[in-house]
Amino acid sequence: MNGSNQQDTHRTVERVARESYGRLVAYLSVHTHDLASAEDALSNALVSALSHWPQDGVPQNPEAWLLTAARRSLIDVIRHQHVVQASEPSLALLKENSTEAALSTEFPDERLNLLFVCAHPAIDPAMHTPLMLQTVLGLDAARIAQAFLIAPKTMGQRLFRAKTKIRSGGIPFEIPQERDLPARLDAVIEAIYAAFGIGWDDMVGADQRGRDLAEEAIWLARVLLQLMPSEAEVQGLLALMLHCEARRPARRGADGRYIPLSEQDPKQWSFPLIEEAERHLSEAFTQGRSGRFQLEAAIQSVHAERARTGRTDWTAIALFYERLIRISPALGTQAGYAAAVAEAKGPEVGLAVLESIDRDAIADYQPYWAVRAHILQRLGKTREAADAYDRATGLAEDPAVREFLLKRRS
């Protein structure tokens, strides 16, 4: 096979892995009760695809091919174990309906089930979200570490320990009973939103993985809502993500430049997504249990009103942020509150809010410095604003955002 065809095959394998990894790992692990082995088997299947597809051609159903290859790999491992008898249940599950699965991709999607398995209370709560991001959504340790602001090696070690505990620590690998779902819900919601946030940050126009990840997160939230329709925070989560997703077309100019929310053209927003978000948010608020995701969705709802009224009600946004800080005083919430107060009550008040935040906590937090630079610029404090812009630019990972900040600085 020539180099061009081989590159095409490699790209096909990468695409199939990106689109199907979570679904395949979830299916294999839920049916064999062995997460680490399922991941190893799928990795072996992907390596095998890179070897066979260039010679044999890409199969008509790549996902089913990978599932069959992964199953064979798992069966080989089980057969070589010394305790074959103890592995018989897994062996039977792998063999069951294997022919049909090889011919169709209509096997059950177990990703939501696996999220709840990874939220088992015996697993370190700090590892619930990273574990879900890797096993269900296929993110590598380096990307997860970047989102959690720790070293990739450290995150890799923690993920390995979490999986080892599932395998050998006596944690039952099973779908929780309905009565146990609420206790694990917060962890599942956090993981879905973390996945959306990572995908949202990657949406620079060229990285399809970012778009896929955001869409997967929304899909998971929809399925979660079907499972737990009376949970207001699930409604709030879905409303929040839909409001953000509605603005995706307006986030970049035709030339790829970054466009902040305040400068976006509302005509480019998706009104069907906004309307759907509003329905979910309204349903959530009727249940009388305000939570973090409902309040964040409410903030985005006020921003969406600009499409109808032509203005942004910053006083309402500031009030929602005040309620949100009482529930979740995260750095992002405090920076957002400062920006809203600066618009509603003046830049001096916004700067005072920023000054009240712990200085050590914001040393490397890029949004804080971007907000601070904008407020200082409005106050006419040119030198201090330039320093803040320099800090924000240096911490920005997106080249388009860096270019935007540099223009604002100048």
Coordinates of N, CA, C and O in Angstrom, one line a residue, residues 69-232:
A69 N -12.5 -7.9 17.5 CA -11.1 -8.1 17.8 C -10.8 -7.9 19.3 O -10.0 -8.7 19.9
A70 N -11.5 -7.0 19.9 CA -11.3 -6.8 21.4 C -11.8 -8.0 22.2 O -11.2 -8.4 23.1
R71 N -12.9 -8.5 21.8 CA -13.5 -9.7 22.4 C -12.5 -10.8 22.3 O -12.3 -11.6 23.3
R72 N -12.0 -11.0 21.2 CA -11.0 -12.1 21.0 C -9.8 -12.0 21.9 O -9.3 -12.9 22.5
S73 N -9.4 -10.7 22.0 CA -8.2 -10.4 22.8 C -8.5 -10.8 24.3 O -7.7 -11.4 25.0
L74 N -9.7 -10.4 24.7 CA -10.1 -10.7 26.1 C -10.2 -12.2 26.3 O -9.8 -12.7 27.4
I75 N -10.8 -12.9 25.4 CA -11.0 -14.3 25.5 C -9.6 -15.0 25.6 O -9.4 -15.9 26.4
D76 N -8.6 -14.5 24.8 CA -7.3 -15.1 24.9 C -6.7 -14.9 26.2 O -6.0 -15.8 26.8
V77 N -6.9 -13.7 26.8 CA -6.3 -13.4 28.1 C -6.9 -14.3 29.1 O -6.2 -14.9 30.0
I78 N -8.2 -14.4 29.1 CA -8.9 -15.3 30.1 C -8.5 -16.7 30.0 O -8.3 -17.4 31.0
R79 N -8.3 -17.2 28.8 CA -7.9 -18.6 28.6 C -6.5 -18.9 29.1 O -6.2 -20.0 29.5
H80 N -5.7 -17.9 29.1 CA -4.3 -18.1 29.6 C -4.2 -17.8 31.1 O -3.1 -18.0 31.7
Q81 N -5.3 -17.4 31.7 CA -5.2 -17.2 33.2 C -5.2 -18.6 33.9 O -5.7 -19.6 33.4
H82 N -4.6 -18.6 35.1 CA -4.5 -19.8 35.8 C -5.8 -20.2 36.5 O -6.1 -21.3 36.7
V83 N -6.6 -19.2 36.7 CA -7.9 -19.4 37.4 C -9.0 -19.3 36.3 O -9.9 -18.5 36.4
V84 N -9.0 -20.2 35.4 CA -9.9 -20.2 34.3 C -11.3 -20.4 34.8 O -12.3 -19.8 34.3
Q85 N -11.5 -21.2 35.8 CA -12.9 -21.5 36.3 C -13.5 -20.2 36.8 O -14.7 -20.0 36.5
A86 N -12.8 -19.4 37.5 CA -13.3 -18.1 38.0 C -13.6 -17.2 36.9 O -14.4 -16.2 37.1
S87 N -13.1 -17.4 35.7 CA -13.3 -16.5 34.6 C -14.4 -16.9 33.7 O -14.7 -16.3 32.7
E88 N -15.0 -18.1 33.9 CA -16.0 -18.7 33.0 C -17.1 -17.7 32.8 O -17.6 -17.6 31.7
P89 N -17.7 -17.0 33.8 CA -18.8 -16.1 33.6 C -18.4 -15.0 32.5 O -19.2 -14.7 31.6
S90 N -17.2 -14.4 32.7 CA -16.8 -13.4 31.7 C -16.6 -14.0 30.3 O -17.0 -13.4 29.3
L91 N -16.1 -15.2 30.3 CA -15.9 -15.9 29.0 C -17.2 -16.1 28.3 O -17.4 -15.9 27.1
A92 N -18.2 -16.5 29.1 CA -19.5 -16.8 28.5 C -20.2 -15.5 28.0 O -20.8 -15.4 26.9
L93 N -20.0 -14.4 28.7 CA -20.5 -13.1 28.3 C -19.9 -12.6 27.0 O -20.6 -12.1 26.2
L94 N -18.6 -12.9 26.9 CA -17.9 -12.4 25.7 C -18.3 -13.2 24.5 O -18.4 -12.7 23.4
K95 N -18.6 -14.5 24.6 CA -18.9 -15.4 23.5 C -20.4 -15.1 23.1 O -20.7 -15.3 21.9
E96 N -21.2 -14.7 24.0 CA -22.6 -14.6 23.8 C -22.9 -13.6 22.7 O -22.5 -12.4 22.7
N97 N -23.6 -14.0 21.7 CA -24.1 -13.2 20.6 C -22.9 -12.5 19.8 O -23.0 -11.4 19.2
S98 N -21.7 -13.1 19.9 CA -20.6 -12.5 19.2 C -20.7 -12.4 17.7 O -20.3 -11.4 17.1
T99 N -21.4 -13.3 17.1 CA -21.6 -13.3 15.7 C -22.4 -12.1 15.3 O -22.1 -11.4 14.4
E100 N -23.6 -11.9 16.0 CA -24.5 -10.8 15.7 C -23.7 -9.5 15.9 O -23.9 -8.5 15.1
A101 N -23.0 -9.4 17.0 CA -22.3 -8.1 17.2 C -21.3 -7.8 16.1 O -21.0 -6.6 15.8
A102 N -20.7 -8.8 15.5 CA -19.7 -8.6 14.5 C -20.4 -8.1 13.2 O -19.7 -7.4 12.4
L103 N -21.7 -8.3 13.1 CA -22.4 -7.9 11.9 C -23.1 -6.5 12.1 O -23.6 -6.0 11.1
S104 N -23.2 -6.1 13.3 CA -24.0 -4.9 13.5 C -23.4 -4.0 14.7 O -22.8 -4.5 15.5
T105 N -23.7 -2.7 14.6 CA -23.3 -1.9 15.7 C -24.4 -1.6 16.7 O -24.3 -0.8 17.6
E106 N -25.5 -2.4 16.5 CA -26.6 -2.2 17.4 C -26.5 -2.9 18.7 O -27.4 -3.6 19.2
F107 N -25.3 -2.8 19.3 CA -25.2 -3.4 20.7 C -25.5 -2.3 21.7 O -25.4 -1.1 21.4
P108 N -25.9 -2.6 22.9 CA -26.3 -1.6 23.9 C -25.2 -0.6 24.2 O -24.0 -0.9 24.2
D109 N -25.6 0.6 24.3 CA -24.7 1.7 24.7 C -24.6 1.8 26.2 O -25.6 2.2 26.8
E110 N -23.5 1.4 26.8 CA -23.4 1.3 28.2 C -22.7 2.4 28.9 O -22.3 2.4 30.0
R111 N -22.5 3.5 28.1 CA -21.6 4.6 28.7 C -22.2 5.2 29.9 O -21.5 5.5 30.9
L112 N -23.5 5.4 30.0 CA -24.1 6.0 31.2 C -24.0 5.1 32.4 O -23.7 5.5 33.5
N113 N -24.1 3.8 32.1 CA -24.0 2.8 33.2 C -22.6 2.8 33.7 O -22.4 2.8 35.0
L114 N -21.6 2.9 32.8 CA -20.2 3.0 33.3 C -19.9 4.2 34.1 O -19.1 4.2 35.0
L115 N -20.5 5.3 33.8 CA -20.3 6.5 34.6 C -20.7 6.3 36.0 O -20.0 6.7 37.0
F116 N -21.8 5.6 36.2 CA -22.3 5.3 37.6 C -21.4 4.3 38.3 O -21.2 4.4 39.5
V117 N -20.9 3.4 37.5 CA -19.9 2.4 38.1 C -18.7 3.2 38.6 O -18.2 2.9 39.7
C118 N -18.2 4.1 37.8 CA -17.0 4.8 38.2 C -17.2 5.8 39.3 O -16.2 6.3 39.9
A119 N -18.5 6.0 39.7 CA -18.8 6.9 40.8 C -19.0 6.2 42.1 O -19.6 6.7 43.0
H120 N -18.5 4.9 42.1 CA -18.7 4.1 43.3 C -18.1 4.8 44.5 O -17.0 5.4 44.5
P121 N -18.8 4.8 45.7 CA -18.3 5.6 46.8 C -17.0 5.1 47.4 O -16.3 5.8 48.1
A122 N -16.6 3.8 47.1 CA -15.4 3.3 47.6 C -14.2 3.8 46.8 O -13.0 3.7 47.3
I123 N -14.4 4.4 45.7 CA -13.3 5.1 44.9 C -13.1 6.5 45.4 O -14.1 7.2 45.7
D124 N -11.9 6.9 45.5 CA -11.5 8.3 45.9 C -12.4 9.3 45.1 O -12.4 9.3 43.9
P125 N -13.2 10.1 45.8 CA -14.1 11.0 45.1 C -13.4 12.0 44.2 O -13.9 12.4 43.2
A126 N -12.1 12.3 44.5 CA -11.4 13.2 43.7 C -11.0 12.5 42.3 O -10.7 13.2 41.4
M127 N -11.2 11.2 42.3 CA -10.8 10.5 41.0 C -12.1 10.1 40.2 O -12.0 9.6 39.1
H128 N -13.3 10.4 40.7 CA -14.5 10.1 40.0 C -14.5 10.7 38.6 O -14.7 10.0 37.6
T129 N -14.3 12.0 38.6 CA -14.4 12.7 37.3 C -13.3 12.3 36.3 O -13.5 12.0 35.2
P130 N -12.0 12.3 36.8 CA -10.9 11.9 35.9 C -11.1 10.5 35.4 O -10.8 10.2 34.2
L131 N -11.6 9.6 36.2 CA -11.8 8.2 35.8 C -12.8 8.1 34.7 O -12.7 7.4 33.7
M132 N -13.9 8.8 34.9 CA -15.0 8.8 33.9 C -14.5 9.5 32.6 O -14.8 9.0 31.5
L133 N -13.7 10.5 32.7 CA -13.2 11.2 31.5 C -12.4 10.3 30.6 O -12.4 10.3 29.4
Q134 N -11.6 9.4 31.3 CA -10.7 8.5 30.6 C -11.4 7.3 30.0 O -11.3 6.9 28.9
T135 N -12.2 6.7 30.9 CA -12.8 5.4 30.5 C -14.0 5.5 29.6 O -14.2 4.8 28.7
V136 N -14.8 6.5 29.9 CA -16.1 6.7 29.1 C -15.9 7.6 27.9 O -16.5 7.3 26.8
L137 N -15.0 8.6 28.0 CA -14.9 9.5 26.9 C -13.5 9.5 26.2 O -13.3 10.2 25.3
G138 N -12.7 8.6 26.7 CA -11.4 8.3 25.9 C -10.4 9.4 26.0 O -9.4 9.4 25.1
L139 N -10.4 10.3 27.0 CA -9.3 11.3 27.1 C -8.1 10.7 27.7 O -8.2 9.9 28.6
D140 N -6.9 11.1 27.2 CA -5.7 10.6 27.8 C -5.4 11.3 29.1 O -5.9 12.4 29.4
A141 N -4.4 10.7 29.9 CA -4.1 11.3 31.2 C -3.5 12.7 31.0 O -3.8 13.6 31.9
A142 N -2.8 13.0 30.0 CA -2.2 14.3 29.8 C -3.3 15.4 29.6 O -3.2 16.5 30.2
R143 N -4.3 15.1 28.8 CA -5.4 16.1 28.6 C -6.2 16.3 29.9 O -6.6 17.4 30.2
I144 N -6.5 15.2 30.6 CA -7.2 15.3 31.9 C -6.4 16.1 32.9 O -6.9 16.9 33.6
A145 N -5.1 15.8 33.0 CA -4.2 16.5 33.9 C -4.2 18.0 33.6 O -4.2 18.8 34.5
Q146 N -4.2 18.4 32.3 CA -4.3 19.8 32.0 C -5.5 20.5 32.5 O -5.5 21.6 33.0
A147 N -6.7 19.8 32.4 CA -7.9 20.3 32.9 C -7.9 20.5 34.4 O -8.6 21.4 35.0
F148 N -7.2 19.6 35.1 CA -7.2 19.6 36.6 C -5.9 20.3 37.1 O -5.7 20.3 38.3
L149 N -5.1 20.9 36.2 CA -4.0 21.7 36.6 C -3.0 20.9 37.5 O -2.4 21.4 38.5
I150 N -2.7 19.6 37.1 CA -1.7 18.8 37.8 C -0.8 18.2 36.7 O -1.1 18.2 35.5
A151 N 0.3 17.6 37.1 CA 1.3 17.0 36.2 C 0.7 15.8 35.6 O 0.0 15.0 36.2
P152 N 0.9 15.5 34.2 CA 0.4 14.4 33.6 C 0.8 13.0 34.2 O 0.0 12.1 34.3
K153 N 2.1 13.0 34.7 CA 2.5 11.8 35.3 C 1.8 11.5 36.6 O 1.4 10.3 36.9
T154 N 1.5 12.5 37.4 CA 0.7 12.3 38.6 C -0.7 11.9 38.3 O -1.2 10.9 39.0
M155 N -1.3 12.5 37.3 CA -2.7 12.0 36.9 C -2.7 10.6 36.4 O -3.6 9.8 36.8
G156 N -1.7 10.2 35.6 CA -1.6 8.8 35.2 C -1.5 7.8 36.3 O -2.1 6.8 36.3
Q157 N -0.7 8.2 37.3 CA -0.5 7.3 38.5 C -1.8 7.2 39.2 O -2.2 6.1 39.7
R158 N -2.5 8.3 39.4 CA -3.8 8.2 40.2 C -4.8 7.4 39.4 O -5.6 6.7 40.1
L159 N -4.9 7.6 38.1 CA -5.8 6.8 37.3 C -5.5 5.3 37.4 O -6.4 4.5 37.5
F160 N -4.2 5.0 37.4 CA -3.8 3.6 37.5 C -4.2 3.0 38.8 O -4.8 1.9 38.9
R161 N -4.0 3.8 39.9 CA -4.4 3.3 41.2 C -5.9 3.1 41.3 O -6.4 2.1 41.9
A162 N -6.7 4.0 40.7 CA -8.1 3.9 40.8 C -8.6 2.6 40.1 O -9.5 1.9 40.6
K163 N -8.0 2.3 38.9 CA -8.5 1.1 38.2 C -8.0 -0.1 38.9 O -8.7 -1.1 38.9
T164 N -6.8 -0.1 39.5 CA -6.3 -1.2 40.3 C -7.3 -1.5 41.4 O -7.6 -2.7 41.7
K165 N -7.8 -0.4 42.1 CA -8.7 -0.6 43.2 C -10.0 -1.3 42.7 O -10.6 -2.1 43.4
I166 N -10.5 -0.9 41.6 CA -11.7 -1.5 41.0 C -11.5 -3.0 40.8 O -12.3 -3.8 41.1
R167 N -10.3 -3.3 40.2 CA -10.1 -4.7 39.8 C -9.8 -5.6 41.1 O -10.3 -6.7 41.2
S168 N -9.0 -5.1 42.0 CA -8.5 -6.0 43.1 C -9.0 -5.6 44.5 O -8.7 -6.2 45.4
G169 N -9.7 -4.5 44.6 CA -10.0 -4.0 45.9 C -11.4 -4.4 46.4 O -11.9 -3.8 47.4
G170 N -12.0 -5.3 45.7 CA -13.3 -5.8 46.2 C -14.5 -4.8 45.8 O -15.6 -5.0 46.4
I171 N -14.3 -3.9 44.9 CA -15.4 -3.0 44.6 C -16.3 -3.7 43.6 O -15.8 -4.1 42.5
P172 N -17.5 -3.9 43.9 CA -18.4 -4.6 42.9 C -18.6 -3.8 41.6 O -19.0 -2.7 41.7
F173 N -18.2 -4.4 40.5 CA -18.4 -3.7 39.2 C -19.8 -4.1 38.7 O -20.0 -5.0 37.9
E174 N -20.7 -3.3 39.2 CA -22.1 -3.5 38.8 C -22.9 -2.2 38.7 O -22.5 -1.3 39.4
I175 N -24.0 -2.2 38.0 CA -24.8 -1.0 37.9 C -25.5 -0.9 39.2 O -26.2 -1.8 39.7
P176 N -25.5 0.3 39.8 CA -26.2 0.5 41.1 C -27.7 0.4 41.0 O -28.3 0.7 39.9
Q177 N -28.3 0.0 42.1 CA -29.8 0.0 42.1 C -30.3 1.4 42.0 O -29.6 2.4 42.3
E178 N -31.6 1.5 41.6 CA -32.2 2.8 41.4 C -32.1 3.7 42.7 O -31.9 4.9 42.6
R179 N -32.2 3.0 43.8 CA -32.2 3.8 45.1 C -30.8 4.3 45.4 O -30.7 5.3 46.2
D180 N -29.8 3.8 44.7 CA -28.4 4.2 45.0 C -27.9 5.3 44.0 O -26.9 5.9 44.1
L181 N -28.7 5.5 42.9 CA -28.3 6.5 41.9 C -28.2 7.9 42.4 O -27.2 8.6 42.1
P182 N -29.1 8.5 43.2 CA -28.9 9.9 43.7 C -27.6 10.1 44.4 O -27.1 11.2 44.3
A183 N -27.1 9.1 45.1 CA -25.9 9.3 45.9 C -24.7 9.5 44.9 O -23.7 10.1 45.3
R184 N -24.8 9.0 43.7 CA -23.7 9.1 42.8 C -23.9 10.1 41.7 O -23.1 10.4 40.8
L185 N -25.1 10.8 41.7 CA -25.5 11.7 40.7 C -24.6 12.9 40.5 O -24.2 13.2 39.4
D186 N -24.2 13.5 41.7 CA -23.3 14.7 41.6 C -22.0 14.4 40.8 O -21.6 15.2 40.0
A187 N -21.4 13.2 41.1 CA -20.2 12.9 40.5 C -20.4 12.7 39.0 O -19.5 13.1 38.1
V188 N -21.5 12.1 38.6 CA -21.8 11.9 37.2 C -22.0 13.2 36.4 O -21.5 13.4 35.3
I189 N -22.8 14.1 37.1 CA -23.0 15.4 36.5 C -21.7 16.2 36.3 O -21.5 16.8 35.3
E190 N -20.9 16.2 37.3 CA -19.6 16.9 37.2 C -18.7 16.3 36.1 O -18.1 17.1 35.4
A191 N -18.7 15.0 35.9 CA -17.9 14.4 34.8 C -18.5 14.8 33.4 O -17.7 15.2 32.5
I192 N -19.8 14.8 33.3 CA -20.4 15.2 32.0 C -20.1 16.7 31.7 O -19.7 17.0 30.6
Y193 N -20.2 17.5 32.7 CA -19.9 18.9 32.5 C -18.4 19.2 32.2 O -18.0 20.0 31.4
A194 N -17.6 18.4 32.9 CA -16.1 18.5 32.7 C -15.8 18.2 31.2 O -14.9 18.8 30.6
A195 N -16.4 17.1 30.7 CA -16.2 16.7 29.3 C -16.6 17.8 28.4 O -15.9 18.1 27.4
F196 N -17.8 18.4 28.7 CA -18.3 19.5 27.8 C -17.3 20.6 27.9 O -17.0 21.2 26.8
G197 N -16.8 21.0 29.1 CA -15.9 22.1 29.2 C -14.6 21.9 28.4 O -14.1 22.8 27.8
I198 N -14.1 20.7 28.5 CA -12.9 20.4 27.7 C -13.1 20.5 26.2 O -12.4 21.0 25.4
G199 N -14.3 19.9 25.8 CA -14.6 20.0 24.4 C -14.9 21.5 23.9 O -14.5 21.9 22.8
W200 N -15.5 22.2 24.8 CA -15.8 23.6 24.5 C -14.5 24.4 24.4 O -14.3 25.2 23.5
D201 N -13.5 24.2 25.2 CA -12.2 24.9 25.2 C -11.5 24.5 23.9 O -10.7 25.3 23.4
D202 N -11.7 23.3 23.4 CA -11.0 22.8 22.2 C -11.6 23.3 20.9 O -11.1 23.0 19.8
M203 N -12.8 24.0 21.0 CA -13.5 24.3 19.7 C -12.9 25.5 19.0 O -13.4 26.6 19.1
V204 N -11.8 25.3 18.4 CA -11.1 26.4 17.7 C -11.3 26.3 16.2 O -10.8 27.0 15.4
G205 N -12.2 25.3 15.8 CA -12.5 25.2 14.4 C -11.8 24.1 13.7 O -12.2 23.6 12.7
A206 N -10.6 23.6 14.2 CA -9.9 22.6 13.5 C -9.9 21.3 14.3 O -9.7 20.2 13.6
D207 N -10.1 21.3 15.6 CA -10.1 20.0 16.3 C -11.5 19.4 16.4 O -12.3 19.8 17.2
Q208 N -11.7 18.4 15.6 CA -13.0 17.7 15.6 C -13.3 17.0 16.9 O -14.4 16.9 17.3
R209 N -12.2 16.6 17.6 CA -12.4 15.9 18.9 C -13.1 16.8 19.9 O -13.9 16.3 20.7
G210 N -12.8 18.1 19.9 CA -13.5 19.0 20.8 C -15.0 19.0 20.5 O -15.8 19.0 21.4
R211 N -15.3 19.1 19.3 CA -16.8 19.2 18.9 C -17.4 17.8 19.3 O -18.5 17.8 19.9
D212 N -16.8 16.7 19.0 CA -17.3 15.4 19.3 C -17.5 15.3 20.8 O -18.6 14.7 21.3
L213 N -16.6 15.8 21.6 CA -16.7 15.6 23.1 C -17.8 16.4 23.6 O -18.6 15.9 24.5
A214 N -18.0 17.6 23.1 CA -19.1 18.4 23.6 C -20.5 17.8 23.2 O -21.4 17.8 24.0
E215 N -20.5 17.2 22.0 CA -21.8 16.6 21.6 C -22.0 15.3 22.4 O -23.2 15.0 22.7
E216 N -21.0 14.6 22.7 CA -21.1 13.4 23.6 C -21.7 13.8 24.9 O -22.5 13.1 25.5
A217 N -21.1 14.8 25.5 CA -21.6 15.3 26.8 C -23.1 15.6 26.8 O -23.8 15.3 27.7
I218 N -23.5 16.3 25.8 CA -24.9 16.7 25.7 C -25.8 15.4 25.5 O -26.8 15.3 26.1
W219 N -25.3 14.4 24.7 CA -26.0 13.2 24.6 C -26.1 12.5 25.9 O -27.2 12.0 26.3
L220 N -25.0 12.4 26.7 CA -25.1 11.7 28.0 C -26.1 12.4 28.9 O -26.8 11.8 29.7
A221 N -26.1 13.8 28.8 CA -27.1 14.5 29.7 C -28.5 14.2 29.3 O -29.4 14.1 30.2
R222 N -28.8 14.1 28.0 CA -30.1 13.7 27.6 C -30.5 12.3 28.1 O -31.6 12.1 28.6
V223 N -29.6 11.4 28.0 CA -29.9 10.0 28.5 C -30.1 10.0 30.0 O -30.9 9.3 30.5
L224 N -29.2 10.8 30.7 CA -29.3 10.9 32.1 C -30.7 11.4 32.5 O -31.3 11.0 33.5
L225 N -31.2 12.4 31.8 CA -32.5 13.0 32.1 C -33.6 12.0 31.9 O -34.6 12.0 32.6
Q226 N -33.5 11.1 30.9 CA -34.5 10.1 30.7 C -34.4 9.1 31.9 O -35.5 8.6 32.3
L227 N -33.3 8.9 32.4 CA -33.1 8.0 33.6 C -33.7 8.6 34.8 O -34.3 7.9 35.7
M228 N -33.4 9.9 35.0 CA -33.8 10.6 36.3 C -34.5 11.9 35.9 O -34.0 13.0 36.2
P229 N -35.7 11.8 35.4 CA -36.4 13.0 34.9 C -36.8 14.0 36.0 O -37.1 15.1 35.7
S230 N -36.8 13.6 37.3 CA -37.3 14.5 38.3 C -36.1 15.2 39.0 O -36.3 16.0 39.9
E231 N -34.9 15.0 38.5 CA -33.7 15.7 39.1 C -33.5 17.1 38.4 O -33.2 17.2 37.2
A232 N -33.8 18.1 39.2 CA -33.7 19.5 38.7 C -32.3 19.8 38.2 O -32.1 20.5 37.2

